[in-house]
Short mmCIF file of C-alpha atoms in Angstrom, two decimals:
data_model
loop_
_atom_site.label_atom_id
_atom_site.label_comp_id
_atom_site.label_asym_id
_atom_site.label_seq_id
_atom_site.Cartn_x
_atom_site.Cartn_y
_atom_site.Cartn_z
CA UNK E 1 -20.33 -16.52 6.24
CA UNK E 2 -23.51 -15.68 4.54
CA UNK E 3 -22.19 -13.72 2.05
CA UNK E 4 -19.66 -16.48 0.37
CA UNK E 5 -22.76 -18.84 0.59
CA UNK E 6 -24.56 -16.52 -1.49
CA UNK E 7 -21.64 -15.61 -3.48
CA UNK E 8 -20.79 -19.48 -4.16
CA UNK E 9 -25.01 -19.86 -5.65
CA UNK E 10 -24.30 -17.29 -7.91
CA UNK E 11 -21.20 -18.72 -8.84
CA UNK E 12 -22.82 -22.07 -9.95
CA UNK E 13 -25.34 -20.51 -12.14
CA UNK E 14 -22.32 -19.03 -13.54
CA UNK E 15 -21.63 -18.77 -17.22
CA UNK E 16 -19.91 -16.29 -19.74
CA UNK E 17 -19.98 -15.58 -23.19
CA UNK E 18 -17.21 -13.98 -24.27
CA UNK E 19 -17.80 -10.84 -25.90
CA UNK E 20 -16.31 -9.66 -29.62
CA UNK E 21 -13.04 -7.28 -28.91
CA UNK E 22 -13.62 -3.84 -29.48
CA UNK E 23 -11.84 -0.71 -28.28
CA UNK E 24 -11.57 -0.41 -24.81
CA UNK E 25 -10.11 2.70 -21.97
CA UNK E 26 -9.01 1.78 -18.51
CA UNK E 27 -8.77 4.65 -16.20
CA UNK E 28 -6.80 4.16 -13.31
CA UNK E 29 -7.84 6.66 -10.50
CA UNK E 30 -5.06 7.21 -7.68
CA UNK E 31 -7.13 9.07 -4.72
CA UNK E 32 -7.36 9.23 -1.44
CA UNK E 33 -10.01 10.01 1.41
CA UNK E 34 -7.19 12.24 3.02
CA UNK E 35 -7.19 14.18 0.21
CA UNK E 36 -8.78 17.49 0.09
CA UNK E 37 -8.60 17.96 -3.58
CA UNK E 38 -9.38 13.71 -4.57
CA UNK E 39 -13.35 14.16 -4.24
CA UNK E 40 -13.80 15.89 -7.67
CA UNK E 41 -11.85 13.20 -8.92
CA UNK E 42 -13.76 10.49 -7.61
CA UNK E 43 -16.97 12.14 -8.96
CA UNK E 44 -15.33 12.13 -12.79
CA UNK E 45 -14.46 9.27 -12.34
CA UNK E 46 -18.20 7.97 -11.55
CA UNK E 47 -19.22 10.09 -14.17
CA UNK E 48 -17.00 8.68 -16.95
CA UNK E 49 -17.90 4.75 -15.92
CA UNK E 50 -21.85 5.80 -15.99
CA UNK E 51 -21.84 6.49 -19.44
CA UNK E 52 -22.55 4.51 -22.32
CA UNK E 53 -20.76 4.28 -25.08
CA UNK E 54 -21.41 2.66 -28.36
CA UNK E 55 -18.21 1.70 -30.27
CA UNK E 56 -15.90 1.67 -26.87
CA UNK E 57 -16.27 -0.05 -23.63
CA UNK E 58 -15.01 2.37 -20.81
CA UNK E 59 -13.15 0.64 -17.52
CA UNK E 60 -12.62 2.41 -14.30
CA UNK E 61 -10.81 1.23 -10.95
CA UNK E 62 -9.93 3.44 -8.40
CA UNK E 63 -7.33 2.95 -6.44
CA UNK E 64 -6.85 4.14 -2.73
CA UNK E 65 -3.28 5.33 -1.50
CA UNK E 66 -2.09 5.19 2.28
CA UNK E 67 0.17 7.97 2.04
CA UNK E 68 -2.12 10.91 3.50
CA UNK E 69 -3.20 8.24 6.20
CA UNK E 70 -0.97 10.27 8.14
CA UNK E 71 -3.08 13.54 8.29
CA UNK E 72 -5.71 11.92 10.91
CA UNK E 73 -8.00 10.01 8.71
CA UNK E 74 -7.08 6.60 7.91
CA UNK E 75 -8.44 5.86 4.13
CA UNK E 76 -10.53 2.18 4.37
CA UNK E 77 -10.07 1.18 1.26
CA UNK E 78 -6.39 2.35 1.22
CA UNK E 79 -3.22 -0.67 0.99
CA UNK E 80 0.21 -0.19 0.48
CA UNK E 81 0.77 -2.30 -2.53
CA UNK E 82 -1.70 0.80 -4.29
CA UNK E 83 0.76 3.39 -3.71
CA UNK E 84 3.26 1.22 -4.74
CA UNK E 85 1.83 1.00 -8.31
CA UNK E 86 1.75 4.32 -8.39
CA UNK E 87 5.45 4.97 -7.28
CA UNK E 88 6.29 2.15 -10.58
CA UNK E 89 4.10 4.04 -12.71
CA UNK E 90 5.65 7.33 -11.95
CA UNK E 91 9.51 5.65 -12.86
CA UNK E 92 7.37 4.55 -16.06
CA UNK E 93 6.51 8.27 -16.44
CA UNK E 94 10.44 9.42 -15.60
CA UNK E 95 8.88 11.45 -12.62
CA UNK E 96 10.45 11.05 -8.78
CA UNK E 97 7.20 11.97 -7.43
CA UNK E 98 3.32 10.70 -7.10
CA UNK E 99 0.47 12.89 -6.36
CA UNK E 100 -3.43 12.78 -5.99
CA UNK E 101 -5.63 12.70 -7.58
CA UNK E 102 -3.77 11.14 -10.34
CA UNK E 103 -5.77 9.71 -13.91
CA UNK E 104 -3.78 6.91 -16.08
CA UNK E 105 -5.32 6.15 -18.94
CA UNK E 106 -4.07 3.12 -20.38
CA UNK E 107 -1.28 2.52 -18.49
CA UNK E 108 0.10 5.76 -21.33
CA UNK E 109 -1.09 9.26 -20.63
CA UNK E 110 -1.26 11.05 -17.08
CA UNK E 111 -3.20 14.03 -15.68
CA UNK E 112 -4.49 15.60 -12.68
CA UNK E 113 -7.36 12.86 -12.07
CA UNK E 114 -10.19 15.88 -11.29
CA UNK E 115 -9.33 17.75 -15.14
CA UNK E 116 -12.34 17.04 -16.80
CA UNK E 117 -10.93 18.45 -20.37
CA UNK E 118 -7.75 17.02 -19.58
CA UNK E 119 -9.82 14.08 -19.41
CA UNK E 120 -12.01 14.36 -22.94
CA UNK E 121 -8.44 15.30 -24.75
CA UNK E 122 -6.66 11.86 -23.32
CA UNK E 123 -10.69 9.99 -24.05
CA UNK E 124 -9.96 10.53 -27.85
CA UNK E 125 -6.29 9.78 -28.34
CA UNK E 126 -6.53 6.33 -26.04
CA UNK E 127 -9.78 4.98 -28.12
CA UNK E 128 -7.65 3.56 -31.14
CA UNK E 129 -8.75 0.42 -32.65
CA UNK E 130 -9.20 -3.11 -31.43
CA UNK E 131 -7.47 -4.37 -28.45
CA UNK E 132 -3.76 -5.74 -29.37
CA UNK E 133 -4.25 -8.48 -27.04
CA UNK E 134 -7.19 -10.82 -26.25
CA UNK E 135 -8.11 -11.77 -22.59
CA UNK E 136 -10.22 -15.28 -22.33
CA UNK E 137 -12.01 -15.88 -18.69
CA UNK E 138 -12.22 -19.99 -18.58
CA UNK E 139 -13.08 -20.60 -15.13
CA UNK E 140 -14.52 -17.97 -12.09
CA UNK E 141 -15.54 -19.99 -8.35
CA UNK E 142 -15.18 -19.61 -4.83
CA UNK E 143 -12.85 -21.77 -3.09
CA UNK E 144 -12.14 -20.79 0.80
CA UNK E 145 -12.87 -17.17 0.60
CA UNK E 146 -10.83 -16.60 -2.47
CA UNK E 147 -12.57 -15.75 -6.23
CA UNK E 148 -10.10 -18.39 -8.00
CA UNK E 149 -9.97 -17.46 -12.17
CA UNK E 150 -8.34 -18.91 -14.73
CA UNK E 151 -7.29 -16.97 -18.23
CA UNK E 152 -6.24 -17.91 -21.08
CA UNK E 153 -4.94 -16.30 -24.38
CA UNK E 154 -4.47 -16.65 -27.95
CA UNK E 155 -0.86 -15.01 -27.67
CA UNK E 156 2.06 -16.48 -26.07
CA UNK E 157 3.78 -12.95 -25.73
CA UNK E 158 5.19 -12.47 -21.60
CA UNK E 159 3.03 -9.04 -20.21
CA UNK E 160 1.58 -8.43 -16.75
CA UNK E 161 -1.72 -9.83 -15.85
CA UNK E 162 -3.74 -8.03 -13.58
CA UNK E 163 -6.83 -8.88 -12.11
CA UNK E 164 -8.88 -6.93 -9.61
CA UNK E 165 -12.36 -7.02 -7.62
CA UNK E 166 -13.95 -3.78 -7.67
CA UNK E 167 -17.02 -1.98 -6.21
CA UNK E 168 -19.36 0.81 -7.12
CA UNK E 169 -21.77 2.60 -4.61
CA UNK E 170 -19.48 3.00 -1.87
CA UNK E 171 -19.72 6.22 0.64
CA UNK E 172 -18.12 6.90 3.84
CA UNK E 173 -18.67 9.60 6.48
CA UNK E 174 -15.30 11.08 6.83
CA UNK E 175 -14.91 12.73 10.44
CA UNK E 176 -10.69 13.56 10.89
CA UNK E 177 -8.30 15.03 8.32
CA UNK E 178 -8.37 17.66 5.49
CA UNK E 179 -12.19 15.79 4.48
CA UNK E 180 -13.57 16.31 8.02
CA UNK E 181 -17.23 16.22 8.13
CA UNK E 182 -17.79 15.16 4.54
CA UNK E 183 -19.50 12.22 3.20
CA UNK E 184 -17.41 10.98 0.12
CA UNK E 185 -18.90 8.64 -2.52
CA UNK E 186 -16.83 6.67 -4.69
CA UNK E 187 -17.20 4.04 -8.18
CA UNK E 188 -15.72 1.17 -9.27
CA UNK E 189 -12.81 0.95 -6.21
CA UNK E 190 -10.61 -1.65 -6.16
CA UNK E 191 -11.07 -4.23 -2.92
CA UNK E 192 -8.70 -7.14 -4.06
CA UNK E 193 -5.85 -6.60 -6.83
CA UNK E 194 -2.94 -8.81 -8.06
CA UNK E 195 -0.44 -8.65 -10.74
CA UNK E 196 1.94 -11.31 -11.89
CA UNK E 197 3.63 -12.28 -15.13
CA UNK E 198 1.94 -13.93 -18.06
CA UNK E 199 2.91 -15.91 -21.23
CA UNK E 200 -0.74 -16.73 -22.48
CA UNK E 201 -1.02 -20.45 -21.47
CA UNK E 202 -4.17 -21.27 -19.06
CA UNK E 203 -2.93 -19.83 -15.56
CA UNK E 204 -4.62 -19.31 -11.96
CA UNK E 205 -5.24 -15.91 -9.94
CA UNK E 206 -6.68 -16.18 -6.72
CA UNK E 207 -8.19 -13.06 -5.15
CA UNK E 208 -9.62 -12.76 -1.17
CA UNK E 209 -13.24 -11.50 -1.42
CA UNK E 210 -13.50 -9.03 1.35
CA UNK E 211 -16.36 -9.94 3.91
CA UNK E 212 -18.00 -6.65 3.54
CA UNK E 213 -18.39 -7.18 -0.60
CA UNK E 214 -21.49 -6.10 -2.30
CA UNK E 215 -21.77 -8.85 -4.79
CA UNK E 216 -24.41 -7.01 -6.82
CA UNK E 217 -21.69 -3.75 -6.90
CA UNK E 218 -19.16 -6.03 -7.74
CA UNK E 219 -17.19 -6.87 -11.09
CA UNK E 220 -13.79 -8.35 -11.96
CA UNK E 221 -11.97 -6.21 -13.78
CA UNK E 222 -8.86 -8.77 -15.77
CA UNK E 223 -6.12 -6.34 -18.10
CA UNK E 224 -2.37 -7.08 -19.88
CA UNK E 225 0.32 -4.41 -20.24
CA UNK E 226 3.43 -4.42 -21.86
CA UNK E 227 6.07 -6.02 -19.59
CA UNK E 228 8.49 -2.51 -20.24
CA UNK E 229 6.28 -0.09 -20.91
CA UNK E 230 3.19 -0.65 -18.62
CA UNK E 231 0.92 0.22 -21.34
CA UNK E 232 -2.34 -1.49 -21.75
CA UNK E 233 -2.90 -3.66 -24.25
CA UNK E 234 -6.42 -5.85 -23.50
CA UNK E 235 -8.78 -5.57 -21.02
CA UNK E 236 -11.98 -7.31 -19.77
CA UNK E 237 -14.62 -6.81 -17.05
CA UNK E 238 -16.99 -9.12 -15.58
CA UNK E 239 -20.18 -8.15 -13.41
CA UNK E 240 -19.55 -10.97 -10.34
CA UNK E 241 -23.34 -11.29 -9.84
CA UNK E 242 -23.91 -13.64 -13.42
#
């Protein structure tokens, strides 16, 4: 309980300025804690959130898969609905399989998610220009264990809204499957996620805060993509501790 009493104060003293567009990456990490080969992909993907950059804003989420929960180690931060995106993004991609560790950058180019150059190659074609689509945050509160947000946008084109919760500083002691014995760390991994269809007018998302959430780790992470394509088009992130 004491953590949505804390997480409601901060809430109050809440305000946002919204910041002028400029070009943005999302990453989208698919991994796994059952996954031998995922750790080097969840430390670029730490990596590439830490730094700064001066003319692009850089967004990670990483996104847990339940599909090598069958190996002996069942991933925490794993859900179902993850490796579902995955399997949609992979009919976007005209493949019949998903893998990890998997990198989409802007809902548009895929690569093994641990290939650094892949990585730096993909970091230079997705940084284009302005955003194509604006995101505006009006509202953020707590109402029964659920962040409630409402967006807003200047366009009244249909795309897919997504909002997620996500959480840096993580680590887990691993102690069954092919990670046995290993303590992993991980950035920036998604605890709460939701998708829906969106024509631009002032709409509500609620998300459940898990009970275990590091408000000071935390931010909400809001981005559009084309309805066919998948490809993003705005994005916005939001430290959750104003």
């Amino acid at each position: 309980m004491q953590i949505f009493i804390s997480f409601l104060l901060l809430l109050n003293s809440w305000s946002y300025t919204e910041p002028t567009p400029k070009p943005f990456v999302l990453v989208e990490l698919f991994t796994s804690e059952g996954c031998s080969s995922c750790p080097p992909a969840d430390v670029l993907l730490s990596s590439i959130v830490d730094e700064n950059f001066e003319d692009v804003e850089v967004i990670g989420m990483s996104f847990h898969v339940d599909y090598w929960d069958y190996i002996g180690w069942k991933d925490p931060y794993a859900d179902q609905k993850y490796t579902q995106r995955q399997r949609t993004y992979a009919r976007k991609f005209h493949s019949n399989q998903v893998y990890t560790p998997q990198m989409i950058v802007n809902g548009k180019y895929e690569f093994v998610g641990s290939d650094r150059s892949k990585w730096n190659s993909v970091f230079s074609k997705a940084n284009v220009g302005e955003p194509a689509y604006s995101i505006r945050l009006e509202k953020m509160e707590v109402d029964n264990h659920e962040l409630v947000i409402k967006v807003s946008s200047g366009s009244n084109s249909r795309v897919v809204l997504n909002a997620a919760i996500v959480e840096r500083g993580l680590s887990q002691k691993v102690t069954r499957g092919e990670n046995n014995g290993r303590k992993l760390s991980h950035d920036n991994v998604v605890r709460s996620f939701k998708g829906r269809q969106f024509d631009g007018q002032e709409n509500e998302i609620r998300l459940t805060v898990p009970g275990d959430l590091t408000i000071s780790n935390a931010s909400l992470i809001l981005y559009v993509q084309d309805e066919k394509s998948w490809e993003v088009i705005g994005a916005l992130k939001v430290p959750l501790e104003p």
